[in-house]
Amino acid sequence: MYSTISLFNDKIRLLIYRESSKMSNKKIAVIYLFFFIIPYILCLSIIGVSYNSLVLHALSWRIVIGGLVGAFGMFAVKVIAQRPVLIMYRSSTRKILKELLNFFILERSKFVISANLLVDFCLSIVSIYLVANFLPLTIILGRTLGWLVLILVISLTLASYLEFESLSIYTEKKK
């Protein structure tokens, strides 16, 4: 009897916690921008700069290898962010926001994961191509990578500061 009451109380506490920790759509959009969109673009830029600084003849058949490495690198970044994405997805009420968040959710069928890898592969190749065509080699080999990583860290720090409690995988210990 006591364990059923305790279990029931725990479920009520969980429901209250979920309701109190729901974020507004505006806050979700800001966090999504700083925690996912900006880092996603920066990671693609890092792929392009890294590849072009390592391979001087970037626009040959080797770009496919760069695209594959980039796609799996982006996949690894998305895997790390699954918990915050799912929390924001469940908290959002706007359809367009849910669709944007849905792009980063990998807990789906193998077809969707494969399509996600294909999109990352294509975007990695585009990034490599754009960096090779629009940045001179002196800039690519200079400080570009450091600036991109600095902006990435600042963006992730801002997003974490905005809503660490709601996106955290850690929960409070019971007293």
mmCIF file of C-alpha atoms in Angstrom:
data_model
loop_
_atom_site.group_PDB
_atom_site.id
_atom_site.type_symbol
_atom_site.label_atom_id
_atom_site.label_comp_id
_atom_site.label_asym_id
_atom_site.label_seq_id
_atom_site.Cartn_x
_atom_site.Cartn_y
_atom_site.Cartn_z
ATOM 1 C CA MET A 1 0.000 0.000 0.000
ATOM 2 C CA TYR A 2 2.773 2.423 1.004
ATOM 3 C CA SER A 3 4.745 1.792 -2.195
ATOM 4 C CA THR A 4 1.688 2.543 -4.386
ATOM 5 C CA ILE A 5 1.121 5.823 -2.573
ATOM 6 C CA SER A 6 4.817 6.650 -2.861
ATOM 7 C CA LEU A 7 4.794 5.804 -6.570
ATOM 8 C CA PHE A 8 1.678 7.928 -7.064
ATOM 9 C CA ASN A 9 3.302 10.865 -5.220
ATOM 10 C CA ASP A 10 6.434 10.530 -7.336
ATOM 11 C CA LYS A 11 4.335 10.656 -10.506
ATOM 12 C CA ILE A 12 2.542 13.771 -9.287
ATOM 13 C CA ARG A 13 5.874 15.432 -8.455
ATOM 14 C CA LEU A 14 7.172 14.554 -11.913
ATOM 15 C CA LEU A 15 4.091 16.051 -13.568
ATOM 16 C CA ILE A 16 4.384 19.227 -11.492
ATOM 17 C CA TYR A 17 8.094 19.467 -12.320
ATOM 18 C CA ARG A 18 7.416 19.042 -16.033
ATOM 19 C CA GLU A 19 4.724 21.704 -16.006
ATOM 20 C CA SER A 20 6.846 24.165 -14.038
ATOM 21 C CA SER A 21 9.887 23.591 -16.236
ATOM 22 C CA LYS A 22 8.072 24.119 -19.547
ATOM 23 C CA MET A 23 9.655 26.835 -21.589
ATOM 24 C CA SER A 24 7.935 29.444 -23.673
ATOM 25 C CA ASN A 25 8.148 29.173 -27.446
ATOM 26 C CA LYS A 26 10.132 32.406 -27.574
ATOM 27 C CA LYS A 27 12.719 31.034 -25.153
ATOM 28 C CA ILE A 28 12.887 27.759 -27.067
ATOM 29 C CA ALA A 29 13.498 29.680 -30.310
ATOM 30 C CA VAL A 30 16.338 31.705 -28.767
ATOM 31 C CA ILE A 31 17.942 28.624 -27.244
ATOM 32 C CA TYR A 32 17.491 26.755 -30.537
ATOM 33 C CA LEU A 33 19.281 29.576 -32.345
ATOM 34 C CA PHE A 34 22.253 29.688 -29.953
ATOM 35 C CA PHE A 35 22.399 25.981 -29.105
ATOM 36 C CA PHE A 36 21.705 24.417 -32.509
ATOM 37 C CA ILE A 37 21.464 26.688 -35.571
ATOM 38 C CA ILE A 38 24.567 28.825 -34.990
ATOM 39 C CA PRO A 39 26.678 25.837 -33.838
ATOM 40 C CA TYR A 40 25.423 23.769 -36.794
ATOM 41 C CA ILE A 41 26.528 26.440 -39.273
ATOM 42 C CA LEU A 42 29.802 26.929 -37.405
ATOM 43 C CA CYS A 43 30.500 23.175 -37.384
ATOM 44 C CA LEU A 44 29.914 23.068 -41.130
ATOM 45 C CA SER A 45 32.319 26.007 -41.495
ATOM 46 C CA ILE A 46 34.880 24.211 -39.331
ATOM 47 C CA ILE A 47 34.547 21.166 -41.605
ATOM 48 C CA GLY A 48 35.117 23.345 -44.670
ATOM 49 C CA VAL A 49 38.086 25.230 -43.198
ATOM 50 C CA SER A 50 39.673 22.082 -41.745
ATOM 51 C CA TYR A 51 39.389 20.174 -44.993
ATOM 52 C CA ASN A 52 40.680 23.054 -47.113
ATOM 53 C CA SER A 53 43.614 23.666 -44.769
ATOM 54 C CA LEU A 54 44.595 19.985 -44.957
ATOM 55 C CA VAL A 55 44.008 19.368 -48.653
ATOM 56 C CA LEU A 56 45.218 21.995 -51.097
ATOM 57 C CA HIS A 57 43.380 20.469 -54.070
ATOM 58 C CA ALA A 58 40.041 20.447 -52.273
ATOM 59 C CA LEU A 59 37.752 20.323 -55.262
ATOM 60 C CA SER A 60 38.875 16.936 -56.575
ATOM 61 C CA TRP A 61 37.438 13.506 -55.831
ATOM 62 C CA ARG A 62 38.775 13.823 -52.261
ATOM 63 C CA ILE A 63 35.875 16.137 -51.434
ATOM 64 C CA VAL A 64 33.696 13.005 -51.116
ATOM 65 C CA ILE A 65 35.924 11.759 -48.285
ATOM 66 C CA GLY A 66 35.683 15.179 -46.641
ATOM 67 C CA GLY A 67 31.895 15.044 -46.996
ATOM 68 C CA LEU A 68 31.737 11.589 -45.399
ATOM 69 C CA VAL A 69 33.952 12.591 -42.485
ATOM 70 C CA GLY A 70 31.940 15.801 -42.084
ATOM 71 C CA ALA A 71 28.601 13.958 -42.143
ATOM 72 C CA PHE A 72 29.648 11.522 -39.430
ATOM 73 C CA GLY A 73 31.160 14.376 -37.419
ATOM 74 C CA MET A 74 27.877 16.287 -37.604
ATOM 75 C CA PHE A 75 26.012 13.118 -36.651
ATOM 76 C CA ALA A 76 28.200 12.798 -33.544
ATOM 77 C CA VAL A 77 27.431 16.411 -32.610
ATOM 78 C CA LYS A 78 23.694 15.760 -32.991
ATOM 79 C CA VAL A 79 23.857 12.624 -30.824
ATOM 80 C CA ILE A 80 25.342 14.649 -27.970
ATOM 81 C CA ALA A 81 22.442 17.110 -28.100
ATOM 82 C CA GLN A 82 19.569 14.599 -28.084
ATOM 83 C CA ARG A 83 18.329 15.177 -24.541
ATOM 84 C CA PRO A 84 18.004 18.995 -24.825
ATOM 85 C CA VAL A 85 16.374 18.642 -28.250
ATOM 86 C CA LEU A 86 13.768 16.221 -26.951
ATOM 87 C CA ILE A 87 13.023 18.455 -23.952
ATOM 88 C CA MET A 88 12.536 21.486 -26.196
ATOM 89 C CA TYR A 89 10.494 19.455 -28.706
ATOM 90 C CA ARG A 90 8.099 18.307 -25.993
ATOM 91 C CA SER A 91 7.843 21.817 -24.530
ATOM 92 C CA SER A 92 7.159 23.657 -27.782
ATOM 93 C CA THR A 93 3.608 24.311 -28.921
ATOM 94 C CA ARG A 94 4.230 25.903 -32.322
ATOM 95 C CA LYS A 95 4.255 23.598 -35.317
ATOM 96 C CA ILE A 96 7.111 25.335 -37.173
ATOM 97 C CA LEU A 97 9.306 25.221 -34.069
ATOM 98 C CA LYS A 98 8.563 21.509 -33.653
ATOM 99 C CA GLU A 99 9.515 20.890 -37.290
ATOM 100 C CA LEU A 100 12.816 22.747 -36.860
ATOM 101 C CA LEU A 101 13.594 20.781 -33.712
ATOM 102 C CA ASN A 102 12.574 17.566 -35.431
ATOM 103 C CA PHE A 103 15.604 17.918 -37.763
ATOM 104 C CA PHE A 104 17.943 17.212 -34.836
ATOM 105 C CA ILE A 105 16.013 14.240 -33.372
ATOM 106 C CA LEU A 106 17.773 10.992 -34.211
ATOM 107 C CA GLU A 107 15.592 8.548 -32.257
ATOM 108 C CA ARG A 108 13.667 7.503 -35.317
ATOM 109 C CA SER A 109 13.796 4.948 -38.101
ATOM 110 C CA LYS A 110 16.969 4.008 -39.958
ATOM 111 C CA PHE A 111 15.593 5.718 -43.042
ATOM 112 C CA VAL A 112 15.312 9.067 -41.261
ATOM 113 C CA ILE A 113 18.798 8.697 -39.781
ATOM 114 C CA SER A 114 20.148 7.843 -43.251
ATOM 115 C CA ALA A 115 18.400 10.865 -44.737
ATOM 116 C CA ASN A 116 19.874 13.010 -41.964
ATOM 117 C CA LEU A 117 23.363 11.694 -42.768
ATOM 118 C CA LEU A 118 22.767 12.396 -46.458
ATOM 119 C CA VAL A 119 21.755 15.998 -45.727
ATOM 120 C CA ASP A 120 24.847 16.447 -43.544
ATOM 121 C CA PHE A 121 27.009 14.907 -46.284
ATOM 122 C CA CYS A 122 25.651 17.330 -48.885
ATOM 123 C CA LEU A 123 25.975 20.330 -46.568
ATOM 124 C CA SER A 124 29.566 19.326 -45.697
ATOM 125 C CA ILE A 125 30.469 19.211 -49.391
ATOM 126 C CA VAL A 126 28.798 22.587 -49.950
ATOM 127 C CA SER A 127 30.725 24.011 -46.996
ATOM 128 C CA ILE A 128 34.036 22.667 -48.323
ATOM 129 C CA TYR A 129 33.262 24.096 -51.750
ATOM 130 C CA LEU A 130 32.199 27.522 -50.429
ATOM 131 C CA VAL A 131 35.255 27.873 -48.201
ATOM 132 C CA ALA A 132 37.550 26.871 -51.076
ATOM 133 C CA ASN A 133 35.971 29.370 -53.476
ATOM 134 C CA PHE A 134 35.347 32.361 -51.214
ATOM 135 C CA LEU A 135 38.240 32.399 -48.748
ATOM 136 C CA PRO A 136 41.842 32.926 -49.829
ATOM 137 C CA LEU A 137 44.318 30.268 -48.726
ATOM 138 C CA THR A 138 46.108 32.723 -46.402
ATOM 139 C CA ILE A 139 42.905 33.187 -44.388
ATOM 140 C CA ILE A 140 42.098 29.460 -44.408
ATOM 141 C CA LEU A 141 45.566 28.630 -43.080
ATOM 142 C CA GLY A 142 45.544 31.551 -40.650
ATOM 143 C CA ARG A 143 43.310 32.091 -37.637
ATOM 144 C CA THR A 144 39.935 31.181 -39.145
ATOM 145 C CA LEU A 145 39.554 27.907 -37.284
ATOM 146 C CA GLY A 146 40.293 29.539 -33.939
ATOM 147 C CA TRP A 147 37.693 32.266 -34.519
ATOM 148 C CA LEU A 148 35.075 29.707 -35.522
ATOM 149 C CA VAL A 149 35.717 27.634 -32.409
ATOM 150 C CA LEU A 150 35.604 30.788 -30.238
ATOM 151 C CA ILE A 151 32.217 31.806 -31.690
ATOM 152 C CA LEU A 152 30.969 28.228 -31.232
ATOM 153 C CA VAL A 153 31.965 28.209 -27.561
ATOM 154 C CA ILE A 154 30.357 31.630 -26.972
ATOM 155 C CA SER A 155 27.117 30.527 -28.644
ATOM 156 C CA LEU A 156 26.906 27.308 -26.614
ATOM 157 C CA THR A 157 27.758 29.168 -23.412
ATOM 158 C CA LEU A 158 24.956 31.680 -24.008
ATOM 159 C CA ALA A 159 22.443 28.919 -24.699
ATOM 160 C CA SER A 160 23.506 26.987 -21.621
ATOM 161 C CA TYR A 161 23.271 30.096 -19.469
ATOM 162 C CA LEU A 162 19.765 30.870 -20.731
ATOM 163 C CA GLU A 163 18.178 27.593 -19.735
ATOM 164 C CA PHE A 164 20.551 25.131 -18.096
ATOM 165 C CA GLU A 165 17.941 23.951 -15.574
ATOM 166 C CA SER A 166 15.370 22.904 -18.166
ATOM 167 C CA LEU A 167 17.837 21.276 -20.550
ATOM 168 C CA SER A 168 19.962 19.568 -17.917
ATOM 169 C CA ILE A 169 20.062 15.799 -17.724
ATOM 170 C CA TYR A 170 20.727 16.072 -13.999
ATOM 171 C CA THR A 171 17.833 16.204 -11.586
ATOM 172 C CA GLU A 172 17.752 17.370 -7.998
ATOM 173 C CA LYS A 173 18.539 14.759 -5.373
ATOM 174 C CA LYS A 174 15.747 13.864 -2.960
ATOM 175 C CA LYS A 175 16.288 14.967 0.624
#
